[in-house]
Tab-separated table of C-alpha atoms and ligand atoms in Angstrom:
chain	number	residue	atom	x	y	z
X	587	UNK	CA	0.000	0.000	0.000
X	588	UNK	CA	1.531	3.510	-1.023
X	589	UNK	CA	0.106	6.261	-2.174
X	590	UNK	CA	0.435	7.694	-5.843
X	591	UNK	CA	0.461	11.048	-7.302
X	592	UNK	CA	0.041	11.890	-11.014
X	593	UNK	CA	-0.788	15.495	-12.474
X	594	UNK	CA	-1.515	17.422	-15.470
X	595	UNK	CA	-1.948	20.708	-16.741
X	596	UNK	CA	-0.272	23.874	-18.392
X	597	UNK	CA	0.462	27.232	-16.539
X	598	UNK	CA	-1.620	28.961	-18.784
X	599	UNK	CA	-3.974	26.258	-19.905
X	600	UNK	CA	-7.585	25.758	-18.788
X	601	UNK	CA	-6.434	23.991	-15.430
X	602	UNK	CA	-4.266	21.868	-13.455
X	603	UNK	CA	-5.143	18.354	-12.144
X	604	UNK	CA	-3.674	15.796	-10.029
X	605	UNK	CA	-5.202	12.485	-8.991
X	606	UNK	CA	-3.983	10.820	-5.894
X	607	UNK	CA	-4.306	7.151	-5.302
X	608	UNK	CA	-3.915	5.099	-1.761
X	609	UNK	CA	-5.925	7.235	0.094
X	610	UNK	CA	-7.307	5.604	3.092
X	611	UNK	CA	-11.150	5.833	2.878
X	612	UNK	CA	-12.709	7.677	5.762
X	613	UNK	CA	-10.400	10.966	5.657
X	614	UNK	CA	-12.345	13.780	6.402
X	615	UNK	CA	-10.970	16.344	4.208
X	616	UNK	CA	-11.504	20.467	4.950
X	617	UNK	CA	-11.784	22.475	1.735
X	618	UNK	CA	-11.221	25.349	3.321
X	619	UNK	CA	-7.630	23.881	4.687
X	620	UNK	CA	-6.487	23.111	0.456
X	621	UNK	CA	-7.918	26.708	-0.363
X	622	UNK	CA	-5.652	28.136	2.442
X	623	UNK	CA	-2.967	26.339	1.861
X	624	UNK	CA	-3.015	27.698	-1.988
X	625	UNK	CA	-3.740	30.645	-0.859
X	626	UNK	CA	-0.723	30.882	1.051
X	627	UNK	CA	1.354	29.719	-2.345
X	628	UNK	CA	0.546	32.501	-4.008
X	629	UNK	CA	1.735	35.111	-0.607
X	630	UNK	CA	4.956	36.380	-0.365
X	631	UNK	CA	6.731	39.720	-0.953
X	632	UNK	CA	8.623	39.174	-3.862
X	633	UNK	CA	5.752	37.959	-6.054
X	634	UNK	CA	4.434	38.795	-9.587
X	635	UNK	CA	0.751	40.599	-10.056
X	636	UNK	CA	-0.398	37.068	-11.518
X	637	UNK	CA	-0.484	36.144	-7.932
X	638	UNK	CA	-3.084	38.516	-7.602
X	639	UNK	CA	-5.127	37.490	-10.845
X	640	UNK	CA	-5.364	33.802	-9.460
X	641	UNK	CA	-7.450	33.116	-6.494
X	642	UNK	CA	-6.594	29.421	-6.320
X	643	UNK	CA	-9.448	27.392	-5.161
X	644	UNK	CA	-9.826	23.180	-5.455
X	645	UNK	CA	-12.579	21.419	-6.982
X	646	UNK	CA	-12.703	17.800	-6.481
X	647	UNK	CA	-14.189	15.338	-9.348
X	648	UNK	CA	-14.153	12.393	-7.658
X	649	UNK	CA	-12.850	10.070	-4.581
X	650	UNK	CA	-15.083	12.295	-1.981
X	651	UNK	CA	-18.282	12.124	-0.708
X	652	UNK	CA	-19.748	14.816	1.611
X	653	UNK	CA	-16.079	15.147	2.580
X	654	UNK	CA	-14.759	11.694	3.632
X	655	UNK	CA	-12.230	10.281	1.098
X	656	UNK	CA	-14.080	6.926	-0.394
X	657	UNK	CA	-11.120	4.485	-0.396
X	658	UNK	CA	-10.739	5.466	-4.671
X	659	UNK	CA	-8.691	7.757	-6.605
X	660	UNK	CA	-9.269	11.243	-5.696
X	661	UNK	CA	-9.670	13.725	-8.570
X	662	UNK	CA	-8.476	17.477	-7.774
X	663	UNK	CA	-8.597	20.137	-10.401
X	664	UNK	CA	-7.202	23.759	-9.922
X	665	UNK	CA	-8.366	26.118	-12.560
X	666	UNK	CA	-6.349	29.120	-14.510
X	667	UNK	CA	-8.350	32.059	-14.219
X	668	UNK	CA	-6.039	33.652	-16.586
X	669	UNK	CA	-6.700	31.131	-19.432
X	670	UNK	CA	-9.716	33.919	-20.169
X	671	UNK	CA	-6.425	35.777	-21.875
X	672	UNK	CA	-5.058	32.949	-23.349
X	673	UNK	CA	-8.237	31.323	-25.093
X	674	UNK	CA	-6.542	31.499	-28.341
X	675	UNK	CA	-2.823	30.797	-27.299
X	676	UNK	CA	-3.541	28.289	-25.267
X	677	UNK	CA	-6.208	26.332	-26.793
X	678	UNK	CA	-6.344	22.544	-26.775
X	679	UNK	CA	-7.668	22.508	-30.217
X	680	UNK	CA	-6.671	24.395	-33.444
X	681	UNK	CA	-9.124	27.487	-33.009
X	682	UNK	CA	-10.553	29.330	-37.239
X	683	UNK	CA	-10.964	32.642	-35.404
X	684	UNK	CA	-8.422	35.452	-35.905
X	685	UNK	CA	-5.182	35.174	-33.299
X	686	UNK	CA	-5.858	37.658	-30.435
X	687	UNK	CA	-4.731	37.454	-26.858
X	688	UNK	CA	-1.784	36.594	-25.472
X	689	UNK	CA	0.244	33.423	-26.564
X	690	UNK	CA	-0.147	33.884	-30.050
X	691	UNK	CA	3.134	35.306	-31.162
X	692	UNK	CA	6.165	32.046	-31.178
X	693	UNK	CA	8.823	32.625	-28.824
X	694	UNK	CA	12.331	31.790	-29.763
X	695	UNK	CA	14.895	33.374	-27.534
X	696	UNK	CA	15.191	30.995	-24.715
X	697	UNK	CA	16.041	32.113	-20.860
X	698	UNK	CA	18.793	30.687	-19.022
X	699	UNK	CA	18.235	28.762	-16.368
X	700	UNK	CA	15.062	27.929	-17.795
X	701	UNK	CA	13.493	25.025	-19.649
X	702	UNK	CA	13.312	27.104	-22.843
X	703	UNK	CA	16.102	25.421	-24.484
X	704	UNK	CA	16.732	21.952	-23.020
X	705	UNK	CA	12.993	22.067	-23.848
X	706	UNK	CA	12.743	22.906	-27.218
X	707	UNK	CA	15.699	20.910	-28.248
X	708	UNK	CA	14.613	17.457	-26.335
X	709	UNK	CA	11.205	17.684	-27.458
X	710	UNK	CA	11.472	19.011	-30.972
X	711	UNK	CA	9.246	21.897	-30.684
X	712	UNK	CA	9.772	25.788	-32.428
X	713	UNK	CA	7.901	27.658	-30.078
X	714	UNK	CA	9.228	27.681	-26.332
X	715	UNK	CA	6.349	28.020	-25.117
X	716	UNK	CA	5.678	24.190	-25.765
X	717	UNK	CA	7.914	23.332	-23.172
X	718	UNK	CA	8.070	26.193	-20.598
X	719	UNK	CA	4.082	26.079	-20.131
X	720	UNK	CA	4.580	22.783	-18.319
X	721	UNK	CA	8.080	23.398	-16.597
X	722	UNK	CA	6.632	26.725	-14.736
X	723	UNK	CA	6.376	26.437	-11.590
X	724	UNK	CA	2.508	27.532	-11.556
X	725	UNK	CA	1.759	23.266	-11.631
X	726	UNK	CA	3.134	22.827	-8.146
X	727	UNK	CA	-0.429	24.728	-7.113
X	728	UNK	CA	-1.550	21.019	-7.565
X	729	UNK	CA	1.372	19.411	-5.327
X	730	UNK	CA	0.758	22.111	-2.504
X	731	UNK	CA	-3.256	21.114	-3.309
X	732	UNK	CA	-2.020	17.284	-2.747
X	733	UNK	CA	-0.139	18.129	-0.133
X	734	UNK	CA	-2.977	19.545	1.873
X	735	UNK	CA	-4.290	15.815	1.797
X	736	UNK	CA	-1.293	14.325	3.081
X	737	UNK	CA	-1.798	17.124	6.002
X	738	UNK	CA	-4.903	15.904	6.900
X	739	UNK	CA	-3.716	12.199	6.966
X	740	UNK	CA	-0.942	12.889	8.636
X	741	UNK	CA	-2.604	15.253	11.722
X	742	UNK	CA	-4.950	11.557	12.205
X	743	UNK	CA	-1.291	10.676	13.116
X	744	UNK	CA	-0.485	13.318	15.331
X	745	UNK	CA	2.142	14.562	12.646
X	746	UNK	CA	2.475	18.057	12.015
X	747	UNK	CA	4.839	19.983	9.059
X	748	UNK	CA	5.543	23.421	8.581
X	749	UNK	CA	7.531	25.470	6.072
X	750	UNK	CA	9.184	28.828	6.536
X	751	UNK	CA	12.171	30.522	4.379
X	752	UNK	CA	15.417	31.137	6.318
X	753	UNK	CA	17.373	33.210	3.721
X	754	UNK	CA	16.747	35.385	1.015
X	755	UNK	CA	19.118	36.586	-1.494
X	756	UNK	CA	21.503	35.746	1.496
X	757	UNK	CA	19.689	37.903	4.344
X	758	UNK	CA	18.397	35.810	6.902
X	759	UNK	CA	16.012	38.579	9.162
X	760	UNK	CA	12.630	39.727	7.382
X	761	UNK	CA	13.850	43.525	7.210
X	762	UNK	CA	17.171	42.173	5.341
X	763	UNK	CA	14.817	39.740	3.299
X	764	UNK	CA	12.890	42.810	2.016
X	765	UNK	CA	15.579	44.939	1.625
X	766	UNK	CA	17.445	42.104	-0.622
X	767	UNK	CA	14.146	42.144	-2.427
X	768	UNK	CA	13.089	45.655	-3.109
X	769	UNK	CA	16.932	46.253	-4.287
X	770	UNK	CA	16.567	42.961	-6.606
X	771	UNK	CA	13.182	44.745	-8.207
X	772	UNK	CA	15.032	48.135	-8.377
X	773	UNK	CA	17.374	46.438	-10.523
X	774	UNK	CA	14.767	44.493	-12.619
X	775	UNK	CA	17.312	41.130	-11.314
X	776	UNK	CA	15.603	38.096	-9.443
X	777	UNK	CA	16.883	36.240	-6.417
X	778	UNK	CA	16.842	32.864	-4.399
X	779	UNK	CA	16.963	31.567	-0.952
X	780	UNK	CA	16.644	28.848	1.211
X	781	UNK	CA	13.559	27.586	3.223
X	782	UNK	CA	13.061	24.701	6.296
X	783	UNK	CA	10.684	22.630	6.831
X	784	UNK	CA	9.933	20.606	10.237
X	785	UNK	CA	8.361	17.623	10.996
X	786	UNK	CA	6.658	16.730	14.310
X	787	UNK	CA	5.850	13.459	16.166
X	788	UNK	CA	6.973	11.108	13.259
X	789	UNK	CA	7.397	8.103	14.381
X	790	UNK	CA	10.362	6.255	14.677
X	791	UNK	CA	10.402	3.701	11.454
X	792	UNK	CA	9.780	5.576	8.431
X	793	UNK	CA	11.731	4.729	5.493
X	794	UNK	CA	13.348	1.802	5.338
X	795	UNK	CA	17.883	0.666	4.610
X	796	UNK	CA	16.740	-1.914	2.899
X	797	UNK	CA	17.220	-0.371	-0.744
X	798	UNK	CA	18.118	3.064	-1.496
X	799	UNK	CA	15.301	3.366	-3.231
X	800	UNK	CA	13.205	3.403	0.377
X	801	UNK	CA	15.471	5.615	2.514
X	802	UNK	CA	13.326	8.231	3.864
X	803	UNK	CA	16.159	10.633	3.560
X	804	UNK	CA	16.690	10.015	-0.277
X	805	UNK	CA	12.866	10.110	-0.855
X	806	UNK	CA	12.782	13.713	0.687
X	807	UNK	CA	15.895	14.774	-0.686
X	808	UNK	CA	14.321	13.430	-4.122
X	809	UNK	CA	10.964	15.180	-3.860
X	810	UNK	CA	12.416	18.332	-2.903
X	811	UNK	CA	14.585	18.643	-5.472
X	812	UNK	CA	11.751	17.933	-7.983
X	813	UNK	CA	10.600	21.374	-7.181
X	814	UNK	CA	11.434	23.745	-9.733
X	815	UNK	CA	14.727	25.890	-9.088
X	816	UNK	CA	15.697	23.921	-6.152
X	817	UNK	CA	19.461	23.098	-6.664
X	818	UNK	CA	20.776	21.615	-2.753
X	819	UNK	CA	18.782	19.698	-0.515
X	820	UNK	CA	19.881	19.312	3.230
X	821	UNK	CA	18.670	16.592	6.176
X	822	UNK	CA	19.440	17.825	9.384
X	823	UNK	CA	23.062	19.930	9.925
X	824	UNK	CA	23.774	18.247	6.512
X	825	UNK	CA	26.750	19.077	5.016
X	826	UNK	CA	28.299	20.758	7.797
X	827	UNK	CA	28.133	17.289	9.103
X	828	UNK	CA	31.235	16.841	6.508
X	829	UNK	CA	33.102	19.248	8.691
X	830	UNK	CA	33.456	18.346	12.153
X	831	UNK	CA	34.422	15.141	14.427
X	832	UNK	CA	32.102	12.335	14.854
X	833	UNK	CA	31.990	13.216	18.444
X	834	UNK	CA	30.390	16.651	17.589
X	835	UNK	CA	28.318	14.945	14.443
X	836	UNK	CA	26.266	12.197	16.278
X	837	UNK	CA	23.168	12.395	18.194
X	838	UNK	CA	23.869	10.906	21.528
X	839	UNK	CA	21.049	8.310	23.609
X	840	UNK	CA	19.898	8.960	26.827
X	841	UNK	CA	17.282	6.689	28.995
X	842	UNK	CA	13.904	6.766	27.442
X	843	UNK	CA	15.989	6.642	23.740
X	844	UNK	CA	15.886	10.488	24.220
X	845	UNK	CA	18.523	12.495	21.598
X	846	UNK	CA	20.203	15.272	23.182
X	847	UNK	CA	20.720	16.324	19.971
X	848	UNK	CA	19.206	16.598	16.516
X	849	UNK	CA	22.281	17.142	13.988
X	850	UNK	CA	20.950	13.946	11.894
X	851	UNK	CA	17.569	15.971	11.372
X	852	UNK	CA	15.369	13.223	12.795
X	853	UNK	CA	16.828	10.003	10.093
X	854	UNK	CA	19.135	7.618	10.454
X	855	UNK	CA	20.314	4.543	7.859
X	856	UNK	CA	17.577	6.084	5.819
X	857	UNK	CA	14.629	5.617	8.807
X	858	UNK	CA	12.574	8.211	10.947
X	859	UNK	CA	14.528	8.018	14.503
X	860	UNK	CA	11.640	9.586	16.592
X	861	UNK	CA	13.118	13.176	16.459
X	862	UNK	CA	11.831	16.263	14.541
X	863	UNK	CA	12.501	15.309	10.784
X	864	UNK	CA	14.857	18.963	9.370
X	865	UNK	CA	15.442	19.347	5.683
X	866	UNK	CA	16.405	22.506	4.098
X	867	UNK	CA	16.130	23.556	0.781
X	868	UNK	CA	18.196	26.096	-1.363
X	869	UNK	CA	16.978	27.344	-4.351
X	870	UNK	CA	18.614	29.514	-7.304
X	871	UNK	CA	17.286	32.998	-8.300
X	872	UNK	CA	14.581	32.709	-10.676
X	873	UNK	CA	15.872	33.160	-14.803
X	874	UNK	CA	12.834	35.320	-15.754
X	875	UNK	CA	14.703	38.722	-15.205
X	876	UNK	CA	13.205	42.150	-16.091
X	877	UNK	CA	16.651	42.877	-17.631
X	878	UNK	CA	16.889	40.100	-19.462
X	879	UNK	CA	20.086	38.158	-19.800
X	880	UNK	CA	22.096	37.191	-23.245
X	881	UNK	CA	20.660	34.768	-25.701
X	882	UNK	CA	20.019	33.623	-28.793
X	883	UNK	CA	17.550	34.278	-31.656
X	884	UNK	CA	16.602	30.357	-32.560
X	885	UNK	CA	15.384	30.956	-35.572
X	886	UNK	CA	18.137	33.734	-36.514
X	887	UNK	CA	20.616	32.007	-34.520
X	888	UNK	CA	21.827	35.734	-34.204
X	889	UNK	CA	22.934	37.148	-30.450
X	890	UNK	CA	19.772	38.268	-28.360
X	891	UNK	CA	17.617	39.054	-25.277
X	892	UNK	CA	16.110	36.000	-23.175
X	893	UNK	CA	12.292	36.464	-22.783
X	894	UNK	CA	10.929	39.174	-20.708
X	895	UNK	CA	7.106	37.445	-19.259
X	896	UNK	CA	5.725	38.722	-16.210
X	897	UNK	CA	7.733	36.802	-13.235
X	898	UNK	CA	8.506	37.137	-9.716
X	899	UNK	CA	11.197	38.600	-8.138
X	900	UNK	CA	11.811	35.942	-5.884
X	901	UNK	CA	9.352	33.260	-4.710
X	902	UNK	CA	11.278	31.868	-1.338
X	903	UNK	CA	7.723	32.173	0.643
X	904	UNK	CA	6.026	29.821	-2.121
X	905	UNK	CA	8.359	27.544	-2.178
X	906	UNK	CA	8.295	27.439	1.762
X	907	UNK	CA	4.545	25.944	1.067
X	908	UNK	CA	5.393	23.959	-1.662
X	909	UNK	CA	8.151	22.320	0.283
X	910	UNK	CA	5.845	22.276	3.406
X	911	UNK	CA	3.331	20.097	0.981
X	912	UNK	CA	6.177	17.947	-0.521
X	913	UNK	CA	7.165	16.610	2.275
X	914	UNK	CA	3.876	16.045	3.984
X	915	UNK	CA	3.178	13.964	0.514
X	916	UNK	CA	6.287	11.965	1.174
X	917	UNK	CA	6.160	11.598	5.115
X	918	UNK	CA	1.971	10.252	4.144
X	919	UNK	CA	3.279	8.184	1.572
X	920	UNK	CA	6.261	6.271	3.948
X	921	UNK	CA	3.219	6.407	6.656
X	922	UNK	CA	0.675	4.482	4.512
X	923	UNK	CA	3.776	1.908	2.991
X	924	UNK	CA	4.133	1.120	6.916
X	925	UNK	CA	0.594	1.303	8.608
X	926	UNK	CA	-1.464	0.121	5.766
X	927	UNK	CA	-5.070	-0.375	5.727
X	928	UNK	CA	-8.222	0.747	3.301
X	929	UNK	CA	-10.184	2.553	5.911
X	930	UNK	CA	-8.610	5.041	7.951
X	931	UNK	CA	-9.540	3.526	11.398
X	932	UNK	CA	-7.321	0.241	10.043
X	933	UNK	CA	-4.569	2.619	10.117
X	934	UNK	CA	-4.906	4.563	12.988
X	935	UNK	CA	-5.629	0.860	14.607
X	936	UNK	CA	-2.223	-0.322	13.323
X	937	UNK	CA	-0.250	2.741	14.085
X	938	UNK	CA	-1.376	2.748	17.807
X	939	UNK	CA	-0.234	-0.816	17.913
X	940	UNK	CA	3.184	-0.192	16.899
X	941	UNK	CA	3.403	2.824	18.977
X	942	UNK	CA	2.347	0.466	21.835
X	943	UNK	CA	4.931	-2.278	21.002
X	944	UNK	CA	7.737	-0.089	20.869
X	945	UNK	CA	6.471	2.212	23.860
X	946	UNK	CA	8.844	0.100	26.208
X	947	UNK	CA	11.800	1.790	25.390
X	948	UNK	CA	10.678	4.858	23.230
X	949	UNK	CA	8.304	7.463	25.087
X	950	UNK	CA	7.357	10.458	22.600
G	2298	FMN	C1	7.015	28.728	-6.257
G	2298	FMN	C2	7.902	28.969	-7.447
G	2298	FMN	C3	7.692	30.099	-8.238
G	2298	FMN	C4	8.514	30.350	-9.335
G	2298	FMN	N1	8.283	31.477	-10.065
G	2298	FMN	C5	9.097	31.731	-11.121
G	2298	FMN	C6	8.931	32.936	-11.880
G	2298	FMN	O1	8.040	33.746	-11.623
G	2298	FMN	N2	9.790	33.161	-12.900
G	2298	FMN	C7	10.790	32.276	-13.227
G	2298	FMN	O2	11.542	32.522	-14.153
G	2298	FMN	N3	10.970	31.124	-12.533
G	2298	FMN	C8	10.150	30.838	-11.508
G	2298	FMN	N4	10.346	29.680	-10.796
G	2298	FMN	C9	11.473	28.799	-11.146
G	2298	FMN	C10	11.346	28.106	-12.502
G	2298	FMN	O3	10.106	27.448	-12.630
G	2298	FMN	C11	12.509	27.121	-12.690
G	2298	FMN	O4	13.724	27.782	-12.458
G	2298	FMN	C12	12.500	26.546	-14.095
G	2298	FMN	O5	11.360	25.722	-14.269
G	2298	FMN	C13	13.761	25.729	-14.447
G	2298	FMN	O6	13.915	24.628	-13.594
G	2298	FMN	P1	15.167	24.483	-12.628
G	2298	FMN	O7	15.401	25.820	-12.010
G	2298	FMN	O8	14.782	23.445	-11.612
G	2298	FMN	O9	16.362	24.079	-13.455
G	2298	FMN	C14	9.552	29.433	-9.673
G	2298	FMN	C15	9.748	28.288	-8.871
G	2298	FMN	C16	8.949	28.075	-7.760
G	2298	FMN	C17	9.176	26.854	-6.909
């Protein structure tokens, strides 16, 4: 038993949708918890006026019934209230009426940092658009969505996350962090930054050695870095870990398997050790820059300007959500591969049976 996530959907195209399977049925699910947690996506200082134009809400097609999760694939769908100016551009099928909106005009002079290129050139396309529709980061408004799921499932396990950015553009107070931002804008440049997000009451026994495939710490570490511009993924004092003696590296074990320490960032040999689960994420500054940076004409293959499309300065508070959402999706995900069960009281049955064979030694 896992659970599985699949989505679809363009940044400007008539929606997004992801459908999650291996829900347990019996979740009571909030819709006003996913609408705040989308909302809180699209918050932050440095963000573009797009943020404004989208009120994200969910709708959900299927897998819910007067909101208790039925045990079958759950159907959410996010729509793009901006497709209204993209009709044409964006349209599924060819459209006889006369261009107009935006989208219509091919772009050709790729970003870097972006998909633009490795896009075009992978999949064959002439228009860049064809590949950085899907690459934008406006899809992970269905992961955070998804992720407000695995929040729910998780709080029946007395497991909370939260996200919150510790650094951006390399100030780590939030006077500094809008300082760095407002002085990015002024200069029409972009920035990055790095965010944490914290685990409570996990279990011990998440994640498994067995293959590296089921380490918890490589499943995080892989999520997180699915997330666009995320480019370093840390668990626990990570690599500063590489820098000091094993004496000043290790968690020590007192009475009661207590830590008095939590360098490790709550895993070890790939498995949940009962401590606060840590991971940090750093991410890049964003390519789209007001001034844009050199390029290349594709179809002139003369010297040029990258793109210039309405963009954020820097999106370190979104991605504090988006990471907040990824790893709730992963922590659910190790929590349904080891309690199991198709309703949820089977799993809440099972889980206070482990906690009850290991509460000998281990006292939360
Ligand atoms: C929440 C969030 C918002 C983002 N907003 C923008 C943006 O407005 N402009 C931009 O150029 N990139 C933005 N990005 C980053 C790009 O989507 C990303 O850099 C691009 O898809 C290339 O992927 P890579 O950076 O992982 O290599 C954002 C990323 C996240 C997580």
């Amino acid at each position: 038993m896992t659970l599985g996530l699949v989505t679809a959907g363009e940044s400007h195209g008539p929606a997004l949708l992801a459908i999650l399977t291996g829900l347990p049925a019996g979740l009571r699910l909030d819709r006003e918890a996913i609408d705040s947690d989308l909302r809180r996506r699209q918050q932050g200082y440095g963000r573009s006026p797009r943020q404004q134009l989208e009120t994200d809400q969910v709708e959900v097609l299927a897998g819910l019934r007067h909101g208790s999760t039925l045990g079958t694939p759950l159907a959410l769908v996010v729509s793009n209230r901006d497709h209204e100016n993209w009709m044409w551009g964006m349209s599924p099928w060819p459209l006889e009426t006369e261009p107009e909106g935006k989208g219509t005009k091919p772009v050709t002079l790729p970003r870097p940092g972006h998909a633009d290129l490795a896009g075009v050139l992978k999949y064959g396309h002439d228009d860049v658009r064809n590949a950085l529709e899907r690459a934008s980061a406006r899809h992970t408004a269905v992961h955070v969505a998804a992720g407000a799921v695995a929040k729910a499932l998780l709080g029946e396990l007395g497991i909370g996350v939260a996200g919150h950015p510790v650094e951006i553009g390399g100030a780590t107070d939030d006077e500094g962090m809008r300082e760095a931002t407002d002085a990015a804008r002024a200069d029409r440049d972009t920035l990055g930054g790095v965010v944490e997000v914290v685990a409570t009451g996990v279990p011990p026994g998440l994640g498994s050695y067995a293959e590296k495939s089921d380490r918890l710490d490589a499943r995080l570490a892989a999520a997180l870095m699915g997330i666009q511009a995320v480019k370093g993924v840390e668990i626990g004092d990570g690599l500063a870990l590489a820098r000091v003696r094993g004496s000043e590296a290790h968690d020590e074990i007192d009475p009661g398997l207590v830590r008095r320490t939590n360098r490790a960032g709550g895993i070890e040999a790939g498995v949940s050790n009962g401590e606060p689960i840590v991971v940090r994420a750093g991410m890049k500054p964003l390519p789209t820059l007001m001034r844009p940076l050199d390029s290349v004409d594709l179809v002139t293959g003369e010297a040029a300007q990258a793109l210039v499309e309405r963009s954020d300065v820097q999106a370190v508070e979104a991605l504090a959500v988006v990471a907040e959402c990824t790893v709730a999706w992963e922590l659910a995900r190790a929590a349904r591969e080891k309690f199991g069960g198709d309703a949820l009281v089977d799993m809440l049955a099972a889980h206070r049976s482990y906690l009850e064979r290991i509460s000998h030694t281990w006292h939360r």
